[in-house]
Tab-separated table of C-alpha atoms in Angstrom:
chain	number	residue	atom	x	y	z
Q	948	MET	CA	126.566	100.737	243.361
Q	949	LEU	CA	123.688	98.589	242.196
Q	950	LYS	CA	122.239	96.372	244.955
Q	951	PHE	CA	125.212	96.745	247.287
Q	952	ASP	CA	124.996	97.826	250.894
Q	953	LYS	CA	128.574	98.048	252.132
Q	954	GLU	CA	127.690	98.396	255.794
Q	955	GLN	CA	125.396	95.376	255.628
Q	956	PHE	CA	128.021	93.318	253.790
Q	957	VAL	CA	130.742	94.065	256.336
Q	958	GLU	CA	128.363	93.472	259.237
Q	959	LEU	CA	126.967	90.142	258.015
Q	960	VAL	CA	130.140	88.655	256.545
Q	961	GLY	CA	132.622	90.207	258.949
Q	962	ASN	CA	131.071	90.788	262.338
Q	963	VAL	CA	128.376	88.097	262.260
Q	964	GLY	CA	130.330	85.601	260.154
Q	965	LEU	CA	133.579	85.850	262.073
Q	966	SER	CA	131.753	85.713	265.395
Q	967	LYS	CA	131.716	81.952	264.711
Q	968	ARG	CA	135.513	81.705	264.922
Q	969	GLU	CA	135.624	80.399	268.495
Q	970	GLU	CA	132.854	77.883	267.775
Q	971	ILE	CA	134.626	76.648	264.639
Q	972	GLU	CA	137.976	76.313	266.390
Q	973	LYS	CA	136.363	74.357	269.223
Q	974	VAL	CA	134.740	71.946	266.752
Q	975	VAL	CA	137.942	71.377	264.794
Q	976	ASP	CA	140.057	71.005	267.931
Q	977	GLU	CA	137.642	68.445	269.364
Q	978	ILE	CA	137.784	66.398	266.156
Q	979	SER	CA	141.568	66.726	265.894
Q	980	ASN	CA	142.037	65.597	269.502
Q	981	LYS	CA	139.814	62.575	268.873
Q	982	GLY	CA	141.750	61.703	265.730
Q	983	PHE	CA	140.656	61.036	262.146
Q	984	LYS	CA	141.990	59.432	258.976
Q	985	ASN	CA	140.791	61.745	256.213
Q	986	ILE	CA	138.507	64.632	255.326
Q	987	PHE	CA	135.671	64.629	252.795
Q	988	LEU	CA	134.395	67.918	251.353
Q	989	ILE	CA	130.913	67.207	250.015
Q	990	GLY	CA	128.347	69.293	248.175
Q	991	SER	CA	126.036	69.641	245.192
Q	992	GLY	CA	126.236	72.198	242.405
Q	993	GLY	CA	127.494	75.474	243.815
Q	994	THR	CA	128.488	73.947	247.134
Q	995	ILE	CA	130.758	71.258	245.661
Q	996	ALA	CA	132.322	74.018	243.560
Q	997	MET	CA	132.781	75.970	246.794
Q	998	MET	CA	134.641	73.012	248.311
Q	999	LEU	CA	137.176	72.681	245.481
Q	1000	PRO	CA	139.364	75.627	246.587
Q	1001	TYR	CA	139.762	74.050	250.000
Q	1002	GLU	CA	140.627	70.655	248.540
Q	1003	TYR	CA	143.394	72.496	246.680
Q	1004	ILE	CA	144.533	74.254	249.865
Q	1005	PHE	CA	144.641	70.995	251.811
Q	1006	LYS	CA	146.580	69.243	249.060
Q	1007	SER	CA	149.102	72.038	248.582
Q	1008	ASN	CA	149.604	72.919	252.267
Q	1009	SER	CA	149.074	69.735	254.246
Q	1010	SER	CA	149.656	65.999	254.353
Q	1011	ILE	CA	146.043	65.441	255.462
Q	1012	GLU	CA	144.221	63.111	253.072
Q	1013	VAL	CA	141.318	64.989	251.500
Q	1014	HIS	CA	138.568	64.128	248.997
Q	1015	ALA	CA	136.125	66.560	247.371
Q	1016	GLU	CA	133.042	64.602	246.322
Q	1017	ILE	CA	129.752	65.357	244.585
Q	1018	ALA	CA	127.028	64.295	247.008
Q	1019	ALA	CA	124.938	62.284	244.549
Q	1020	GLU	CA	127.959	60.393	243.234
Q	1021	LEU	CA	129.243	59.621	246.718
Q	1022	LEU	CA	125.955	57.863	247.429
Q	1023	VAL	CA	126.449	55.347	244.623
Q	1024	MET	CA	130.217	54.992	244.137
Q	1025	ASN	CA	131.185	52.813	247.131
Q	1026	ASN	CA	134.105	55.052	248.060
Q	1027	ARG	CA	136.516	52.819	249.949
Q	1028	HIS	CA	138.168	55.757	251.716
Q	1029	LEU	CA	134.973	56.737	253.542
Q	1030	SER	CA	134.795	55.175	257.008
Q	1031	LYS	CA	134.055	55.800	260.663
Q	1032	ASP	CA	137.415	57.587	260.812
Q	1033	SER	CA	136.439	60.153	258.179
Q	1034	VAL	CA	135.430	63.777	258.761
Q	1035	CYS	CA	132.720	64.852	256.308
Q	1036	ILE	CA	132.017	68.547	255.725
Q	1037	PHE	CA	128.835	69.664	253.942
Q	1038	ALA	CA	127.334	72.982	252.888
Q	1039	SER	CA	123.859	74.050	251.812
Q	1040	VAL	CA	122.402	77.542	252.022
Q	1041	THR	CA	118.848	76.317	252.516
Q	1042	GLY	CA	119.889	73.119	254.258
Q	1043	THR	CA	117.367	71.270	252.091
Q	1044	THR	CA	119.394	70.156	249.048
Q	1045	LYS	CA	118.197	66.561	248.703
Q	1046	GLU	CA	121.436	64.988	247.542
Q	1047	THR	CA	123.485	66.762	250.189
Q	1048	VAL	CA	121.127	65.823	253.013
Q	1049	ALA	CA	121.099	62.201	251.793
Q	1050	ALA	CA	124.901	62.170	251.658
Q	1051	ALA	CA	125.087	63.497	255.218
Q	1052	GLU	CA	122.765	60.722	256.389
Q	1053	PHE	CA	124.843	58.196	254.442
Q	1054	CYS	CA	128.080	59.364	256.053
Q	1055	LYS	CA	126.498	59.279	259.500
Q	1056	GLU	CA	125.476	55.667	258.871
Q	1057	LYS	CA	129.119	54.916	258.086
Q	1058	GLY	CA	130.025	56.315	261.488
Q	1059	ALA	CA	131.850	59.346	260.093
Q	1060	THR	CA	131.998	62.657	261.932
Q	1061	THR	CA	129.882	65.258	260.127
Q	1062	ILE	CA	129.990	69.062	259.966
Q	1063	GLY	CA	127.292	71.071	258.207
Q	1064	LEU	CA	127.518	74.677	257.047
Q	1065	VAL	CA	124.053	76.189	256.675
Q	1066	ALA	CA	122.498	79.626	256.551
Q	1067	LEU	CA	119.662	78.990	258.989
Q	1068	PRO	CA	120.003	76.409	261.767
Q	1069	ASP	CA	116.686	74.540	261.762
Q	1070	THR	CA	116.969	72.696	258.459
Q	1071	PRO	CA	117.245	69.027	257.408
Q	1072	LEU	CA	121.029	69.258	256.914
Q	1073	GLY	CA	121.510	71.146	260.142
Q	1074	ASP	CA	119.472	68.547	262.005
Q	1075	VAL	CA	121.384	65.502	260.719
Q	1076	VAL	CA	125.027	66.528	261.205
Q	1077	ASP	CA	127.079	66.205	264.385
Q	1078	TYR	CA	128.244	69.810	264.249
Q	1079	ARG	CA	126.089	72.541	262.737
Q	1080	ILE	CA	127.661	75.908	261.911
Q	1081	SER	CA	125.098	78.502	260.851
Q	1082	THR	CA	125.783	81.867	259.253
Q	1083	GLY	CA	122.648	83.148	260.974
Q	1084	HIS	CA	121.493	84.800	257.761
Q	1085	GLU	CA	120.840	83.903	254.112
Q	1086	LYS	CA	122.144	87.106	252.525
Q	1087	HIS	CA	125.844	86.893	251.568
Q	1088	SER	CA	125.813	83.296	252.789
Q	1089	PHE	CA	128.421	82.097	250.275
Q	1090	ASP	CA	130.802	84.898	251.271
Q	1091	THR	CA	130.365	83.792	254.874
Q	1092	PHE	CA	130.748	80.096	254.018
Q	1093	PHE	CA	134.079	80.905	252.377
Q	1094	LEU	CA	135.295	82.554	255.589
Q	1095	HIS	CA	134.124	79.617	257.675
Q	1096	LEU	CA	135.881	77.189	255.365
Q	1097	GLN	CA	139.068	79.240	255.655
Q	1098	LEU	CA	138.932	78.844	259.426
Q	1099	ILE	CA	138.032	75.150	259.293
Q	1100	THR	CA	140.676	74.271	256.716
Q	1101	PHE	CA	143.572	76.133	258.257
Q	1102	ARG	CA	142.650	75.094	261.807
Q	1103	PHE	CA	142.861	71.441	260.754
Q	1104	ILE	CA	146.204	72.125	259.046
Q	1105	HIS	CA	147.423	74.061	262.101
Q	1106	ASN	CA	146.491	71.154	264.370
Q	1107	GLN	CA	148.558	68.928	262.073
Q	1108	ASN	CA	151.552	71.188	262.886
Q	1109	GLU	CA	151.671	72.358	259.266
Q	1110	PHE	CA	150.487	75.969	259.582
Q	1111	SER	CA	152.164	77.792	262.455
Q	1112	GLN	CA	150.837	81.132	261.141
Q	1113	TYR	CA	147.236	80.238	261.999
Q	1114	GLU	CA	146.682	82.895	264.682
Q	1115	LYS	CA	148.052	85.645	262.472
Q	1116	PHE	CA	146.008	84.430	259.493
Q	1117	ALA	CA	142.762	84.088	261.453
Q	1118	ASN	CA	143.233	87.499	263.035
Q	1119	GLU	CA	143.784	89.080	259.620
Q	1120	LEU	CA	140.546	87.572	258.303
Q	1121	ALA	CA	138.790	90.233	260.400
Q	1122	ALA	CA	140.059	92.814	257.888
Q	1123	LEU	CA	138.992	90.833	254.840
Q	1124	PRO	CA	135.285	91.804	254.515
Q	1125	GLU	CA	136.156	95.511	254.524
Q	1126	ALA	CA	138.964	94.860	252.022
Q	1127	MET	CA	136.593	92.854	249.820
Q	1128	ALA	CA	134.033	95.657	249.909
Q	1129	GLY	CA	136.712	98.102	248.810
Q	1130	ALA	CA	137.722	95.846	245.939
Q	1131	MET	CA	134.082	95.505	244.901
Q	1132	GLU	CA	133.685	99.274	244.789
Q	1133	GLU	CA	136.851	99.609	242.727
Q	1134	PHE	CA	135.787	96.872	240.322
Q	1135	ASP	CA	132.186	98.016	239.983
Q	1136	SER	CA	132.547	100.116	236.832
Q	1137	ARG	CA	134.362	97.293	235.034
Q	1138	ALA	CA	131.594	94.886	236.041
Q	1139	GLU	CA	128.953	97.238	234.659
Q	1140	GLU	CA	130.879	97.763	231.406
Q	1141	PHE	CA	131.207	94.001	230.956
Q	1142	ALA	CA	127.474	93.450	231.463
Q	1143	ILE	CA	126.553	96.207	229.012
Q	1144	ARG	CA	128.959	94.881	226.395
Q	1145	HIS	CA	127.908	91.264	226.794
Q	1146	LYS	CA	124.196	91.467	227.541
Q	1147	ASP	CA	123.453	89.633	224.287
Q	1148	THR	CA	126.539	87.402	224.152
Q	1149	LYS	CA	125.416	83.803	223.699
Q	1150	TYR	CA	128.503	81.928	224.892
Q	1151	HIS	CA	131.389	82.489	227.312
Q	1152	MET	CA	134.570	80.540	228.044
Q	1153	LEU	CA	135.758	80.786	231.643
Q	1154	VAL	CA	139.301	79.777	232.565
Q	1155	GLY	CA	140.889	79.314	235.978
Q	1156	ALA	CA	143.207	77.098	237.981
Q	1157	GLY	CA	144.411	76.267	241.481
Q	1158	ASN	CA	142.251	77.579	244.285
Q	1159	LEU	CA	140.184	79.579	241.777
Q	1160	TRP	CA	139.160	76.563	239.717
Q	1161	GLY	CA	136.075	75.993	241.893
Q	1162	ASN	CA	134.985	79.603	241.402
Q	1163	THR	CA	135.510	79.241	237.654
Q	1164	TYR	CA	133.315	76.159	237.510
Q	1165	SER	CA	130.737	77.730	239.808
Q	1166	TYR	CA	130.401	81.005	237.932
Q	1167	ALA	CA	129.899	79.227	234.627
Q	1168	MET	CA	127.464	76.671	236.005
Q	1169	CYS	CA	125.582	78.470	238.794
Q	1170	ILE	CA	125.458	82.027	237.550
Q	1171	LEU	CA	125.693	82.074	233.768
Q	1172	GLU	CA	123.881	78.802	233.096
Q	1173	GLU	CA	121.428	78.407	235.973
Q	1174	MET	CA	120.691	82.036	236.803
Q	1175	GLN	CA	121.064	83.682	233.393
Q	1176	TRP	CA	120.487	80.805	230.942
Q	1177	ILE	CA	123.670	81.665	229.033
Q	1178	LYS	CA	125.713	78.876	227.451
Q	1179	SER	CA	129.158	78.682	229.006
Q	1180	LYS	CA	132.104	76.369	229.463
Q	1181	SER	CA	134.509	76.244	232.393
Q	1182	ILE	CA	138.008	75.164	231.386
Q	1183	HIS	CA	140.906	74.428	233.699
Q	1184	ALA	CA	143.878	76.509	232.615
Q	1185	ALA	CA	146.128	73.446	232.722
Q	1186	GLU	CA	143.830	71.677	230.242
Q	1187	PHE	CA	142.944	74.606	227.987
Q	1188	PHE	CA	145.520	73.633	225.364
Q	1189	HIS	CA	144.094	70.140	225.052
Q	1190	GLY	CA	140.985	70.757	222.961
Q	1191	THR	CA	139.284	73.997	223.873
Q	1192	LEU	CA	141.849	76.291	222.243
Q	1193	GLU	CA	140.578	75.236	218.809
Q	1194	LEU	CA	137.210	76.864	219.505
Q	1195	VAL	CA	138.581	80.353	220.145
Q	1196	GLU	CA	137.774	82.913	217.450
Q	1197	GLU	CA	138.157	86.659	217.272
Q	1198	ASP	CA	134.742	87.315	218.801
Q	1199	THR	CA	134.835	84.562	221.458
Q	1200	SER	CA	134.173	85.872	224.964
Q	1201	MET	CA	136.887	84.597	227.287
Q	1202	ILE	CA	136.943	85.337	231.013
Q	1203	ILE	CA	140.164	84.424	232.831
Q	1204	PHE	CA	140.290	84.284	236.620
Q	1205	LYS	CA	143.818	85.037	237.799
Q	1206	GLY	CA	144.697	84.290	241.396
Q	1207	GLU	CA	147.908	84.474	243.357
Q	1208	ASP	CA	148.790	80.877	244.154
Q	1209	GLU	CA	151.308	78.595	242.465
Q	1210	THR	CA	149.091	78.055	239.419
Q	1211	ARG	CA	149.064	81.695	238.305
Q	1212	PRO	CA	151.495	80.936	235.425
Q	1213	LEU	CA	148.940	78.486	234.001
Q	1214	ALA	CA	146.355	81.271	233.682
Q	1215	GLU	CA	148.977	83.629	232.283
Q	1216	ARG	CA	149.809	81.127	229.550
Q	1217	VAL	CA	146.160	81.072	228.448
Q	1218	GLU	CA	146.084	84.855	228.610
Q	1219	ARG	CA	149.082	85.143	226.268
Q	1220	PHE	CA	147.375	82.854	223.766
Q	1221	ALA	CA	143.992	84.580	224.003
Q	1222	GLU	CA	145.480	88.022	223.444
Q	1223	LYS	CA	146.585	86.894	220.001
Q	1224	ILE	CA	143.182	85.555	218.931
Q	1225	THR	CA	140.118	87.111	220.545
Q	1226	ASN	CA	139.004	90.709	220.879
Q	1227	GLU	CA	136.728	89.782	223.785
Q	1228	LEU	CA	139.184	88.903	226.555
Q	1229	PHE	CA	138.247	89.857	230.119
Q	1230	ILE	CA	140.774	89.388	232.936
Q	1231	LEU	CA	139.696	89.319	236.561
Q	1232	ASP	CA	142.916	89.438	238.601
Q	1233	THR	CA	142.841	89.571	242.400
Q	1234	LYS	CA	146.358	90.997	242.347
Q	1235	ASP	CA	144.908	94.304	241.113
Q	1236	TYR	CA	143.362	95.013	244.530
Q	1237	ALA	CA	145.199	96.277	247.607
Q	1238	LEU	CA	143.380	94.303	250.371
Q	1239	PRO	CA	144.437	96.417	253.374
Q	1240	GLY	CA	145.115	94.335	256.471
Q	1241	ILE	CA	146.018	91.157	254.582
Q	1242	SER	CA	149.676	90.114	254.595
Q	1243	GLU	CA	151.372	89.291	251.317
Q	1244	GLU	CA	151.894	85.690	252.427
Q	1245	PHE	CA	148.135	85.162	252.841
Q	1246	ARG	CA	146.871	86.920	249.711
Q	1247	LYS	CA	146.907	83.719	247.662
Q	1248	HIS	CA	144.552	82.049	250.138
Q	1249	VAL	CA	141.973	84.853	250.274
Q	1250	ALA	CA	141.946	85.291	246.482
Q	1251	ILE	CA	139.071	82.792	246.631
Q	1252	ASN	CA	136.936	85.173	248.683
Q	1253	VAL	CA	137.912	88.260	246.695
Q	1254	ASN	CA	137.276	86.663	243.313
Q	1255	TRP	CA	133.835	85.482	244.435
Q	1256	ALA	CA	132.897	88.934	245.678
Q	1257	LEU	CA	134.008	90.587	242.438
Q	1258	THR	CA	132.104	88.194	240.194
Q	1259	GLY	CA	129.001	89.033	242.191
Q	1260	ARG	CA	129.210	92.574	240.835
Q	1261	ILE	CA	129.113	91.225	237.278
Q	1262	SER	CA	126.048	89.166	238.171
Q	1263	VAL	CA	123.875	92.045	239.358
Q	1264	TYR	CA	124.651	94.088	236.250
Q	1265	LEU	CA	123.923	91.126	233.955
Q	1266	GLU	CA	120.606	90.802	235.775
Q	1267	ARG	CA	119.806	94.439	235.036
Q	1268	GLU	CA	121.060	94.591	231.462
Q	1269	ARG	CA	119.411	91.340	230.412
Q	1270	ASP	CA	116.227	92.014	232.410
Q	1271	HIS	CA	116.597	88.492	233.744
Q	1272	SER	CA	116.290	87.991	237.498
Q	1273	LEU	CA	118.988	85.902	239.169
Q	1274	ASP	CA	116.183	84.172	241.099
Q	1275	ILE	CA	114.112	82.877	238.181
Q	1276	ARG	CA	114.300	79.190	237.217
Q	1277	ARG	CA	112.565	77.077	234.582
Q	1278	TYR	CA	113.301	73.605	235.938
Q	1279	TYR	CA	115.390	73.670	239.134
Q	1280	ARG	CA	113.102	72.939	242.089
Q	1281	LYS	CA	110.187	73.559	239.694
Q	1282	MET	CA	109.591	69.993	238.558
Q	1283	ASP	CA	110.426	66.415	239.471
Q	1284	TYR	CA	113.399	64.855	237.735
């Protein structure tokens, strides 16, 4: 497999990443015991997209009030829900994203309790928040962030007496990195075939819903647009039939992310339509993968992690086929704007 070290992945995401479980539970328990009014999930670009699945999980599994906010907008919008009784959760791989760091400082000034997810500890974001949770490494940091957010989200819901299965769920997360690696190996040939077929494709539609909507938005924006300079559009499956459907033609590339939560029928509706129109339909369905060690009742929650891991296989093959490094930028962090 191109650029994939299974042992390293399982070690960094599983053993190192999940070694933070006790620390995370202690942080959440301390905040829950103190009491809070609401939770803000805050990020910029890929990290606000990463927060959207957990906003969905909170809303569909808990009565806790939750708000996912873009850092730069939060700074100017005068959000009346943000107060000293808020819990604000941030993420930044480098810990230097200007808007995110500024938002963390802003929330601290409001008296809110702040949690920062970072790759390396000694960074501006890590220094400003009340609780810093570091992956300890930059490689596979998003995969690790997803695991940490699973623990944070469901621990808060558990402490609200709305998720009695927490211990079972958290214990099963230990099997997830190995299961993800297996799914990646199984998916790898499809990822390579997609990249070869679409190395010169100029435009992609990406469709998703529910807890995969954030991944849909992120893959279009962060990977295809920012890292590959390919025009793309992310469309929520529930909104696809209000505008975007008129742009589909027989050669339109459509990528549909199918998960396993309550919104799966929304993606399936788009799939049924697309099958009648385009010859370039690509379905990425987490249900196709066995995920040993994960109970059926929890599969819908970890579809976020699995989907993200699988799309990463597409990315490395696009990089190769297009001879376009995922690290190259023209403007981002290259100029003032």
